[in-house]
mmCIF file of C-alpha atoms in Angstrom:
data_model
loop_
_atom_site.group_PDB
_atom_site.id
_atom_site.type_symbol
_atom_site.label_atom_id
_atom_site.label_comp_id
_atom_site.label_asym_id
_atom_site.label_seq_id
_atom_site.Cartn_x
_atom_site.Cartn_y
_atom_site.Cartn_z
ATOM 1 C CA UNK A 117 -0.444 -0.023 -0.516
ATOM 2 C CA UNK A 118 3.181 2.636 0.708
ATOM 3 C CA UNK A 119 3.163 3.120 -3.136
ATOM 4 C CA UNK A 120 -0.654 3.974 -3.270
ATOM 5 C CA UNK A 121 0.056 6.256 -0.930
ATOM 6 C CA UNK A 122 3.586 8.022 -2.613
ATOM 7 C CA UNK A 123 1.458 8.349 -5.722
ATOM 8 C CA UNK A 124 -1.810 9.989 -3.881
ATOM 9 C CA UNK A 125 1.005 12.128 -2.284
ATOM 10 C CA UNK A 126 2.517 12.744 -6.282
ATOM 11 C CA UNK A 127 -0.898 13.593 -7.399
ATOM 12 C CA UNK A 128 -1.766 15.796 -4.195
ATOM 13 C CA UNK A 129 1.751 17.893 -4.977
ATOM 14 C CA UNK A 130 0.624 18.237 -8.497
ATOM 15 C CA UNK A 131 -0.373 21.741 -8.509
ATOM 16 C CA UNK A 132 0.318 22.076 -4.950
ATOM 17 C CA UNK A 133 1.264 26.063 -4.319
ATOM 18 C CA UNK A 134 2.345 27.376 -1.128
ATOM 19 C CA UNK A 135 1.753 31.316 -0.319
ATOM 20 C CA UNK A 136 4.196 34.117 0.299
ATOM 21 C CA UNK A 137 4.998 35.658 3.741
ATOM 22 C CA UNK A 138 2.035 37.278 5.222
ATOM 23 C CA UNK A 139 0.189 35.875 2.361
ATOM 24 C CA UNK A 140 -2.526 33.401 2.319
ATOM 25 C CA UNK A 141 -4.510 30.951 -0.193
ATOM 26 C CA UNK A 142 -7.827 33.702 -0.521
ATOM 27 C CA UNK A 143 -9.172 30.673 -2.689
ATOM 28 C CA UNK A 144 -8.551 27.995 0.694
ATOM 29 C CA UNK A 145 -12.608 27.392 0.912
ATOM 30 C CA UNK A 146 -13.968 27.801 -2.451
ATOM 31 C CA UNK A 147 -15.739 25.297 -4.564
ATOM 32 C CA UNK A 148 -12.511 24.173 -6.637
ATOM 33 C CA UNK A 149 -10.391 23.763 -3.778
ATOM 34 C CA UNK A 150 -13.094 21.938 -1.532
ATOM 35 C CA UNK A 151 -13.397 19.494 -4.468
ATOM 36 C CA UNK A 152 -9.931 19.138 -4.544
ATOM 37 C CA UNK A 153 -10.117 17.777 -0.950
ATOM 38 C CA UNK A 154 -12.599 15.952 -1.522
ATOM 39 C CA UNK A 155 -10.965 14.023 -3.845
ATOM 40 C CA UNK A 156 -7.604 13.595 -1.661
ATOM 41 C CA UNK A 157 -10.437 11.788 0.807
ATOM 42 C CA UNK A 158 -12.891 9.906 -1.337
ATOM 43 C CA UNK A 159 -8.921 8.380 -2.298
ATOM 44 C CA UNK A 160 -7.937 7.929 1.567
ATOM 45 C CA UNK A 161 -11.960 6.372 1.712
ATOM 46 C CA UNK A 162 -11.106 3.890 -1.365
ATOM 47 C CA UNK A 163 -7.979 2.702 0.180
ATOM 48 C CA UNK A 164 -9.590 1.777 3.558
ATOM 49 C CA UNK A 165 -12.946 0.266 1.502
ATOM 50 C CA UNK A 166 -10.229 -2.026 -0.451
ATOM 51 C CA UNK A 167 -8.969 -2.789 2.961
ATOM 52 C CA UNK A 168 -12.245 -5.099 3.707
ATOM 53 C CA UNK A 169 -11.537 -7.341 0.844
ATOM 54 C CA UNK A 170 -7.715 -7.816 0.752
ATOM 55 C CA UNK A 171 -5.130 -8.411 3.597
ATOM 56 C CA UNK A 172 -2.317 -6.285 3.739
ATOM 57 C CA UNK A 173 -0.215 -6.705 6.235
ATOM 58 C CA UNK A 174 3.163 -6.505 4.447
ATOM 59 C CA UNK A 175 5.853 -4.378 4.829
ATOM 60 C CA UNK A 176 5.077 -1.840 2.328
ATOM 61 C CA UNK A 177 1.460 -2.175 4.029
ATOM 62 C CA UNK A 178 2.518 -0.605 7.627
ATOM 63 C CA UNK A 179 2.902 2.932 6.961
ATOM 64 C CA UNK A 180 -0.389 2.900 5.325
ATOM 65 C CA UNK A 181 -2.123 0.883 8.101
ATOM 66 C CA UNK A 182 -0.759 2.848 10.598
ATOM 67 C CA UNK A 183 -2.091 5.996 8.457
ATOM 68 C CA UNK A 184 -5.115 4.484 8.686
ATOM 69 C CA UNK A 185 -5.481 3.364 12.252
ATOM 70 C CA UNK A 186 -4.547 7.367 12.983
ATOM 71 C CA UNK A 187 -6.924 8.808 10.742
ATOM 72 C CA UNK A 188 -10.524 6.416 11.235
ATOM 73 C CA UNK A 189 -13.564 8.197 10.329
ATOM 74 C CA UNK A 190 -11.685 11.397 10.095
ATOM 75 C CA UNK A 191 -11.377 10.502 6.653
ATOM 76 C CA UNK A 192 -15.028 11.569 5.930
ATOM 77 C CA UNK A 193 -14.963 14.797 8.046
ATOM 78 C CA UNK A 194 -14.128 17.118 4.844
ATOM 79 C CA UNK A 195 -17.338 16.047 3.192
ATOM 80 C CA UNK A 196 -19.921 16.515 6.542
ATOM 81 C CA UNK A 197 -18.032 20.303 6.865
ATOM 82 C CA UNK A 198 -17.795 21.288 3.722
ATOM 83 C CA UNK A 199 -21.721 20.325 2.945
ATOM 84 C CA UNK A 200 -23.014 22.334 5.827
ATOM 85 C CA UNK A 201 -20.605 24.818 4.563
ATOM 86 C CA UNK A 202 -21.874 24.914 0.904
ATOM 87 C CA UNK A 203 -25.232 24.682 2.145
ATOM 88 C CA UNK A 204 -24.933 27.361 4.828
ATOM 89 C CA UNK A 205 -23.321 30.127 1.968
ATOM 90 C CA UNK A 206 -26.302 28.957 -0.589
ATOM 91 C CA UNK A 207 -28.954 29.650 2.119
ATOM 92 C CA UNK A 208 -27.420 32.959 3.296
ATOM 93 C CA UNK A 209 -27.879 33.755 -0.543
ATOM 94 C CA UNK A 210 -30.676 32.859 -1.551
ATOM 95 C CA UNK A 211 -32.475 32.788 1.250
ATOM 96 C CA UNK A 212 -35.785 30.800 2.098
ATOM 97 C CA UNK A 213 -36.619 29.585 -1.528
ATOM 98 C CA UNK A 214 -33.206 27.824 -1.664
ATOM 99 C CA UNK A 215 -34.559 26.448 2.215
ATOM 100 C CA UNK A 216 -38.120 25.528 0.463
ATOM 101 C CA UNK A 217 -35.668 23.749 -2.655
ATOM 102 C CA UNK A 218 -33.810 20.806 -0.395
ATOM 103 C CA UNK A 219 -36.690 17.997 0.267
ATOM 104 C CA UNK A 220 -36.792 18.137 -3.519
ATOM 105 C CA UNK A 221 -33.356 18.815 -4.509
ATOM 106 C CA UNK A 222 -31.150 17.738 -2.122
ATOM 107 C CA UNK A 223 -33.554 14.860 -0.405
ATOM 108 C CA UNK A 224 -35.282 13.418 -2.994
ATOM 109 C CA UNK A 225 -32.026 13.576 -5.766
ATOM 110 C CA UNK A 226 -29.480 11.627 -3.459
ATOM 111 C CA UNK A 227 -32.104 9.206 -2.123
ATOM 112 C CA UNK A 228 -33.225 7.854 -6.030
ATOM 113 C CA UNK A 229 -29.866 8.118 -6.793
ATOM 114 C CA UNK A 230 -28.409 6.005 -3.865
ATOM 115 C CA UNK A 231 -31.829 3.522 -4.482
ATOM 116 C CA UNK A 232 -30.689 3.131 -8.183
ATOM 117 C CA UNK A 233 -27.215 2.387 -7.080
ATOM 118 C CA UNK A 234 -29.156 -0.094 -4.328
ATOM 119 C CA UNK A 235 -30.240 -2.011 -7.390
ATOM 120 C CA UNK A 236 -27.148 -2.614 -9.011
ATOM 121 C CA UNK A 237 -25.493 -3.869 -6.003
ATOM 122 C CA UNK A 238 -28.783 -5.927 -5.672
ATOM 123 C CA UNK A 239 -28.114 -7.519 -9.168
ATOM 124 C CA UNK A 240 -24.508 -7.896 -8.383
ATOM 125 C CA UNK A 241 -25.290 -10.133 -5.703
ATOM 126 C CA UNK A 242 -28.094 -12.097 -7.427
ATOM 127 C CA UNK A 243 -25.292 -12.512 -10.309
ATOM 128 C CA UNK A 244 -22.523 -13.726 -7.483
ATOM 129 C CA UNK A 245 -25.154 -16.173 -6.050
ATOM 130 C CA UNK A 246 -25.289 -14.294 -2.742
ATOM 131 C CA UNK A 247 -27.475 -15.179 -0.391
ATOM 132 C CA UNK A 248 -30.459 -11.751 0.114
ATOM 133 C CA UNK A 249 -32.780 -11.497 3.253
ATOM 134 C CA UNK A 250 -35.824 -9.728 2.317
ATOM 135 C CA UNK A 251 -36.225 -7.557 5.004
ATOM 136 C CA UNK A 252 -32.496 -6.861 4.860
ATOM 137 C CA UNK A 253 -32.790 -5.617 1.146
ATOM 138 C CA UNK A 254 -35.977 -3.977 1.435
ATOM 139 C CA UNK A 255 -34.306 -1.959 4.604
ATOM 140 C CA UNK A 256 -31.254 -1.151 2.182
ATOM 141 C CA UNK A 257 -33.419 0.769 -0.164
ATOM 142 C CA UNK A 258 -33.717 3.095 3.315
ATOM 143 C CA UNK A 259 -30.411 3.170 3.811
ATOM 144 C CA UNK A 260 -30.764 1.470 6.868
ATOM 145 C CA UNK A 261 -28.923 -1.591 6.467
ATOM 146 C CA UNK A 262 -26.618 -2.778 3.352
ATOM 147 C CA UNK A 263 -26.231 -5.491 0.839
ATOM 148 C CA UNK A 264 -22.745 -4.695 -0.262
ATOM 149 C CA UNK A 265 -22.842 -1.005 -0.923
ATOM 150 C CA UNK A 266 -22.047 1.438 1.499
ATOM 151 C CA UNK A 267 -24.866 2.760 3.157
ATOM 152 C CA UNK A 268 -24.056 4.809 6.993
ATOM 153 C CA UNK A 269 -23.201 8.108 5.115
ATOM 154 C CA UNK A 270 -26.414 8.275 2.611
ATOM 155 C CA UNK A 271 -28.440 7.533 6.461
ATOM 156 C CA UNK A 272 -26.502 10.590 7.454
ATOM 157 C CA UNK A 273 -26.633 13.562 4.673
ATOM 158 C CA UNK A 274 -30.324 12.742 4.166
ATOM 159 C CA UNK A 275 -30.995 13.191 8.088
ATOM 160 C CA UNK A 276 -29.400 16.412 7.797
ATOM 161 C CA UNK A 277 -30.609 17.282 4.841
ATOM 162 C CA UNK A 278 -33.917 17.300 6.737
ATOM 163 C CA UNK A 279 -33.074 18.717 9.692
ATOM 164 C CA UNK A 280 -31.666 21.774 7.887
ATOM 165 C CA UNK A 281 -35.137 22.311 6.361
ATOM 166 C CA UNK A 282 -36.386 21.982 9.556
ATOM 167 C CA UNK A 283 -34.326 24.505 11.558
ATOM 168 C CA UNK A 284 -34.096 27.516 8.791
ATOM 169 C CA UNK A 285 -38.228 26.913 7.971
ATOM 170 C CA UNK A 286 -38.385 27.544 11.646
ATOM 171 C CA UNK A 287 -35.979 30.671 11.383
ATOM 172 C CA UNK A 288 -36.203 32.024 8.214
ATOM 173 C CA UNK A 289 -33.864 34.773 7.614
ATOM 174 C CA UNK A 290 -32.282 34.532 11.086
ATOM 175 C CA UNK A 291 -29.612 32.584 9.928
ATOM 176 C CA UNK A 292 -27.751 32.190 13.234
ATOM 177 C CA UNK A 293 -31.146 30.687 14.956
ATOM 178 C CA UNK A 294 -31.360 28.116 11.846
ATOM 179 C CA UNK A 295 -27.817 27.352 12.482
ATOM 180 C CA UNK A 296 -28.858 26.763 16.425
ATOM 181 C CA UNK A 297 -31.426 24.995 15.863
ATOM 182 C CA UNK A 298 -29.397 22.638 13.018
ATOM 183 C CA UNK A 299 -26.412 22.125 15.831
ATOM 184 C CA UNK A 300 -29.561 21.166 18.211
ATOM 185 C CA UNK A 301 -31.198 18.650 16.191
ATOM 186 C CA UNK A 302 -27.984 16.988 14.690
ATOM 187 C CA UNK A 303 -26.946 16.292 18.281
ATOM 188 C CA UNK A 304 -30.280 14.779 18.672
ATOM 189 C CA UNK A 305 -29.603 12.653 15.561
ATOM 190 C CA UNK A 306 -26.425 11.672 16.963
ATOM 191 C CA UNK A 307 -28.241 10.147 20.392
ATOM 192 C CA UNK A 308 -31.049 9.123 18.620
ATOM 193 C CA UNK A 309 -28.802 6.689 16.971
ATOM 194 C CA UNK A 310 -26.946 5.477 19.781
ATOM 195 C CA UNK A 311 -30.294 4.448 21.626
ATOM 196 C CA UNK A 312 -31.211 2.474 18.016
ATOM 197 C CA UNK A 313 -27.500 0.575 18.890
ATOM 198 C CA UNK A 314 -26.072 1.994 15.382
ATOM 199 C CA UNK A 315 -22.029 1.812 14.747
ATOM 200 C CA UNK A 316 -20.444 4.254 16.236
ATOM 201 C CA UNK A 317 -18.658 5.182 12.890
ATOM 202 C CA UNK A 318 -22.569 6.238 11.790
ATOM 203 C CA UNK A 319 -22.920 9.021 14.379
ATOM 204 C CA UNK A 320 -19.423 10.064 15.329
ATOM 205 C CA UNK A 321 -18.555 12.433 12.697
ATOM 206 C CA UNK A 322 -21.935 14.280 12.235
ATOM 207 C CA UNK A 323 -21.450 17.042 13.977
ATOM 208 C CA UNK A 324 -19.337 18.316 11.455
ATOM 209 C CA UNK A 325 -22.386 19.693 9.374
ATOM 210 C CA UNK A 326 -23.231 21.865 11.177
ATOM 211 C CA UNK A 327 -19.785 22.920 12.364
ATOM 212 C CA UNK A 328 -19.559 24.050 8.559
ATOM 213 C CA UNK A 329 -22.257 25.725 8.920
ATOM 214 C CA UNK A 330 -20.803 27.831 11.646
ATOM 215 C CA UNK A 331 -18.162 28.287 9.652
ATOM 216 C CA UNK A 332 -19.937 29.718 7.019
ATOM 217 C CA UNK A 333 -21.058 32.312 9.533
ATOM 218 C CA UNK A 334 -18.147 33.138 11.578
ATOM 219 C CA UNK A 335 -15.824 33.151 8.111
ATOM 220 C CA UNK A 336 -14.873 36.652 8.424
ATOM 221 C CA UNK A 337 -14.158 36.799 11.993
ATOM 222 C CA UNK A 338 -11.908 33.943 12.082
ATOM 223 C CA UNK A 339 -9.979 35.035 8.742
ATOM 224 C CA UNK A 340 -9.822 38.766 10.399
ATOM 225 C CA UNK A 341 -7.928 36.902 13.541
ATOM 226 C CA UNK A 342 -5.893 33.875 12.081
ATOM 227 C CA UNK A 343 -4.257 35.284 8.765
ATOM 228 C CA UNK A 344 -3.412 38.914 10.578
ATOM 229 C CA UNK A 345 0.353 37.500 10.657
ATOM 230 C CA UNK A 346 2.022 34.237 9.729
ATOM 231 C CA UNK A 347 3.177 34.568 13.424
ATOM 232 C CA UNK A 348 -0.567 34.487 14.339
ATOM 233 C CA UNK A 349 -1.135 31.802 12.104
ATOM 234 C CA UNK A 350 1.510 29.492 13.083
ATOM 235 C CA UNK A 351 0.490 30.219 16.749
ATOM 236 C CA UNK A 352 -3.216 29.138 16.356
ATOM 237 C CA UNK A 353 -2.176 26.239 14.135
ATOM 238 C CA UNK A 354 0.101 25.150 17.082
ATOM 239 C CA UNK A 355 -2.586 25.468 19.575
ATOM 240 C CA UNK A 356 -5.044 23.535 16.947
ATOM 241 C CA UNK A 357 -2.340 20.861 17.115
ATOM 242 C CA UNK A 358 -1.621 20.207 20.638
ATOM 243 C CA UNK A 359 -5.491 20.196 21.302
ATOM 244 C CA UNK A 360 -5.971 17.485 18.416
ATOM 245 C CA UNK A 361 -2.948 15.656 20.412
ATOM 246 C CA UNK A 362 -5.195 15.981 23.509
ATOM 247 C CA UNK A 363 -8.181 14.872 21.970
ATOM 248 C CA UNK A 364 -7.390 12.318 19.787
ATOM 249 C CA UNK A 365 -5.700 10.859 23.118
ATOM 250 C CA UNK A 366 -9.702 10.773 24.760
ATOM 251 C CA UNK A 367 -11.354 10.173 21.392
ATOM 252 C CA UNK A 368 -12.463 6.331 22.458
ATOM 253 C CA UNK A 369 -13.886 8.182 25.700
ATOM 254 C CA UNK A 370 -17.598 8.776 24.125
ATOM 255 C CA UNK A 371 -18.995 10.608 20.967
ATOM 256 C CA UNK A 372 -18.261 13.492 22.694
ATOM 257 C CA UNK A 373 -14.940 13.219 22.583
ATOM 258 C CA UNK A 374 -15.155 12.004 19.185
ATOM 259 C CA UNK A 375 -16.414 14.818 17.497
ATOM 260 C CA UNK A 376 -13.957 17.223 19.463
ATOM 261 C CA UNK A 377 -11.301 15.385 17.521
ATOM 262 C CA UNK A 378 -13.423 15.650 14.408
ATOM 263 C CA UNK A 379 -13.260 19.440 14.832
ATOM 264 C CA UNK A 380 -10.040 20.003 15.869
ATOM 265 C CA UNK A 381 -9.278 17.494 12.945
ATOM 266 C CA UNK A 382 -11.044 19.401 10.182
ATOM 267 C CA UNK A 383 -9.637 22.590 11.576
ATOM 268 C CA UNK A 384 -6.188 21.570 11.000
ATOM 269 C CA UNK A 385 -7.307 20.976 7.084
ATOM 270 C CA UNK A 386 -8.855 24.141 6.788
ATOM 271 C CA UNK A 387 -5.484 26.029 8.284
ATOM 272 C CA UNK A 388 -3.337 24.270 6.286
ATOM 273 C CA UNK A 389 -5.267 24.997 2.913
ATOM 274 C CA UNK A 390 -5.213 28.474 4.296
ATOM 275 C CA UNK A 391 -1.233 28.450 2.988
ATOM 276 C CA UNK A 392 -0.874 25.648 0.773
ATOM 277 C CA UNK A 393 -3.103 25.430 -2.593
ATOM 278 C CA UNK A 394 -4.332 22.191 -3.439
ATOM 279 C CA UNK A 395 -5.761 21.629 -7.176
ATOM 280 C CA UNK A 396 -5.195 19.837 -10.089
ATOM 281 C CA UNK A 397 -7.468 17.844 -12.513
ATOM 282 C CA UNK A 398 -7.607 14.426 -11.021
ATOM 283 C CA UNK A 399 -8.383 15.396 -7.444
ATOM 284 C CA UNK A 400 -11.116 17.703 -9.096
ATOM 285 C CA UNK A 401 -12.745 14.581 -10.646
ATOM 286 C CA UNK A 402 -12.818 12.670 -8.281
ATOM 287 C CA UNK A 403 -13.885 15.624 -5.717
ATOM 288 C CA UNK A 404 -16.508 16.136 -8.412
ATOM 289 C CA UNK A 405 -18.010 12.666 -8.479
ATOM 290 C CA UNK A 406 -17.829 11.793 -5.163
ATOM 291 C CA UNK A 407 -20.755 10.366 -4.300
ATOM 292 C CA UNK A 408 -20.751 7.983 -7.123
ATOM 293 C CA UNK A 409 -16.762 7.214 -6.154
ATOM 294 C CA UNK A 410 -17.501 6.090 -2.296
ATOM 295 C CA UNK A 411 -21.185 4.331 -3.722
ATOM 296 C CA UNK A 412 -20.179 2.077 -6.491
ATOM 297 C CA UNK A 413 -16.546 1.371 -5.433
ATOM 298 C CA UNK A 414 -17.571 -1.709 -3.228
ATOM 299 C CA UNK A 415 -18.817 -3.128 -7.118
ATOM 300 C CA UNK A 416 -16.027 -3.996 -8.496
ATOM 301 C CA UNK A 417 -14.322 -4.914 -5.443
ATOM 302 C CA UNK A 418 -16.921 -7.725 -4.592
ATOM 303 C CA UNK A 419 -16.403 -8.875 -8.232
ATOM 304 C CA UNK A 420 -12.925 -9.129 -7.949
ATOM 305 C CA UNK A 421 -12.662 -10.528 -4.823
ATOM 306 C CA UNK A 422 -15.288 -13.277 -6.321
ATOM 307 C CA UNK A 423 -13.046 -14.037 -9.408
ATOM 308 C CA UNK A 424 -10.088 -14.155 -6.983
ATOM 309 C CA UNK A 425 -8.030 -11.475 -7.472
ATOM 310 C CA UNK A 426 -8.187 -10.459 -4.118
ATOM 311 C CA UNK A 427 -6.885 -12.911 -2.792
ATOM 312 C CA UNK A 428 -4.217 -14.068 -5.343
ATOM 313 C CA UNK A 429 -2.976 -10.153 -5.898
ATOM 314 C CA UNK A 430 -3.544 -7.911 -3.461
ATOM 315 C CA UNK A 431 -2.004 -5.084 -5.402
ATOM 316 C CA UNK A 432 -3.428 -5.841 -8.993
ATOM 317 C CA UNK A 433 -6.753 -5.582 -6.771
ATOM 318 C CA UNK A 434 -6.738 -2.029 -5.928
ATOM 319 C CA UNK A 435 -5.589 -0.747 -9.175
ATOM 320 C CA UNK A 436 -8.292 -2.546 -11.442
ATOM 321 C CA UNK A 437 -10.897 -1.806 -8.772
ATOM 322 C CA UNK A 438 -9.925 1.559 -8.937
ATOM 323 C CA UNK A 439 -10.064 2.117 -13.073
ATOM 324 C CA UNK A 440 -13.456 0.623 -12.960
ATOM 325 C CA UNK A 441 -14.871 2.549 -10.087
ATOM 326 C CA UNK A 442 -13.777 5.608 -12.269
ATOM 327 C CA UNK A 443 -15.672 4.045 -15.432
ATOM 328 C CA UNK A 444 -18.824 3.104 -13.560
ATOM 329 C CA UNK A 445 -18.682 6.196 -11.854
ATOM 330 C CA UNK A 446 -18.574 8.405 -14.802
ATOM 331 C CA UNK A 447 -21.462 5.901 -16.691
ATOM 332 C CA UNK A 448 -23.534 6.576 -13.493
ATOM 333 C CA UNK A 449 -22.987 10.176 -13.357
ATOM 334 C CA UNK A 450 -23.882 10.908 -16.798
ATOM 335 C CA UNK A 451 -26.922 8.820 -16.648
ATOM 336 C CA UNK A 452 -27.837 10.066 -13.454
ATOM 337 C CA UNK A 453 -27.399 13.650 -15.068
ATOM 338 C CA UNK A 454 -29.743 12.913 -17.608
ATOM 339 C CA UNK A 455 -32.260 11.714 -15.274
ATOM 340 C CA UNK A 456 -32.434 14.607 -13.610
ATOM 341 C CA UNK A 457 -32.667 16.877 -16.296
ATOM 342 C CA UNK A 458 -35.492 14.922 -17.461
ATOM 343 C CA UNK A 459 -37.275 15.120 -13.480
ATOM 344 C CA UNK A 460 -36.323 18.697 -12.950
ATOM 345 C CA UNK A 461 -36.996 19.658 -16.363
ATOM 346 C CA UNK A 462 -38.247 22.798 -15.749
ATOM 347 C CA UNK A 463 -41.901 23.268 -16.604
ATOM 348 C CA UNK A 464 -42.928 26.749 -18.537
ATOM 349 C CA UNK A 465 -45.834 28.468 -17.677
ATOM 350 C CA UNK A 466 -47.635 31.385 -18.924
ATOM 351 C CA UNK A 467 -45.878 33.943 -16.536
ATOM 352 C CA UNK A 468 -42.782 32.301 -17.767
ATOM 353 C CA UNK A 469 -43.133 32.682 -20.942
ATOM 354 C CA UNK A 470 -44.130 36.394 -20.256
ATOM 355 C CA UNK A 471 -40.728 36.626 -18.414
ATOM 356 C CA UNK A 472 -38.585 35.074 -21.342
#
């Protein structure tokens, strides 16, 4: 696995740009930059999932396994943070009209994209001859269970979309009240999943979505402090780094500490991107196709495991899985774009015709 980590680092440093003295990356939280960061982390998700199908315990696998063991669920933290940030930015710009569109254009779109992917997994399981239980299969279409696909993150995302809708329908134009309600309901969402005996990874990073919203609201104030000079910037980095290490050592003491660890991890990511720009076409593609890469990557992994490639050549398994994932993710997203265009096609009426 070490060779793949090195390749990933080479990709990251292609297009890597450092700022000058007392200067900062103005685009660190832009759509393009956050896409690239998401691209890095969806690669880490891919590597982590691959370890469920092949054994990586050789000498060259040790450094990656150490990294994987340290990061744990942190590899999904940027997705949640940037999602919360982006939605808050849209609410600030478009107001209640945008909030009213969340059930249809956010929740429903992700839901039926996910269900189409689950249907593909259903067909794959039937082809491979895997036994499927009816209850589990039906629940898989709700995101609550899995039939070989990844599911918990979609449960979290859909829940957070509904929470955002409720919070900001109540708060209307009062953004801080909306963020407070979103935070409170997100915490309730976490503890509800605990009472449902869900695995810890299903909920222990959820709060990062609300944190992303708060960053959108407080960004200007934070930047005025942190970006005043390099001295202050590196002092803040040192403080966050120390707090991060302390929270990391307490991460197993409960979901509260794990959440604090996640917040500080994301703070480090944000601080790093303030000084260093990271961008190239490969990371951009992965960032734009995060959903399909995340959902579909297990399909080629299941096929290659069934063919015995995961056991006989674990490194070829990684390469072939990645190539196939990219291929099917591209096809899937093109198909979904056409379906979305049909479902969300603007319907002309007399008023719109007059406006034209």
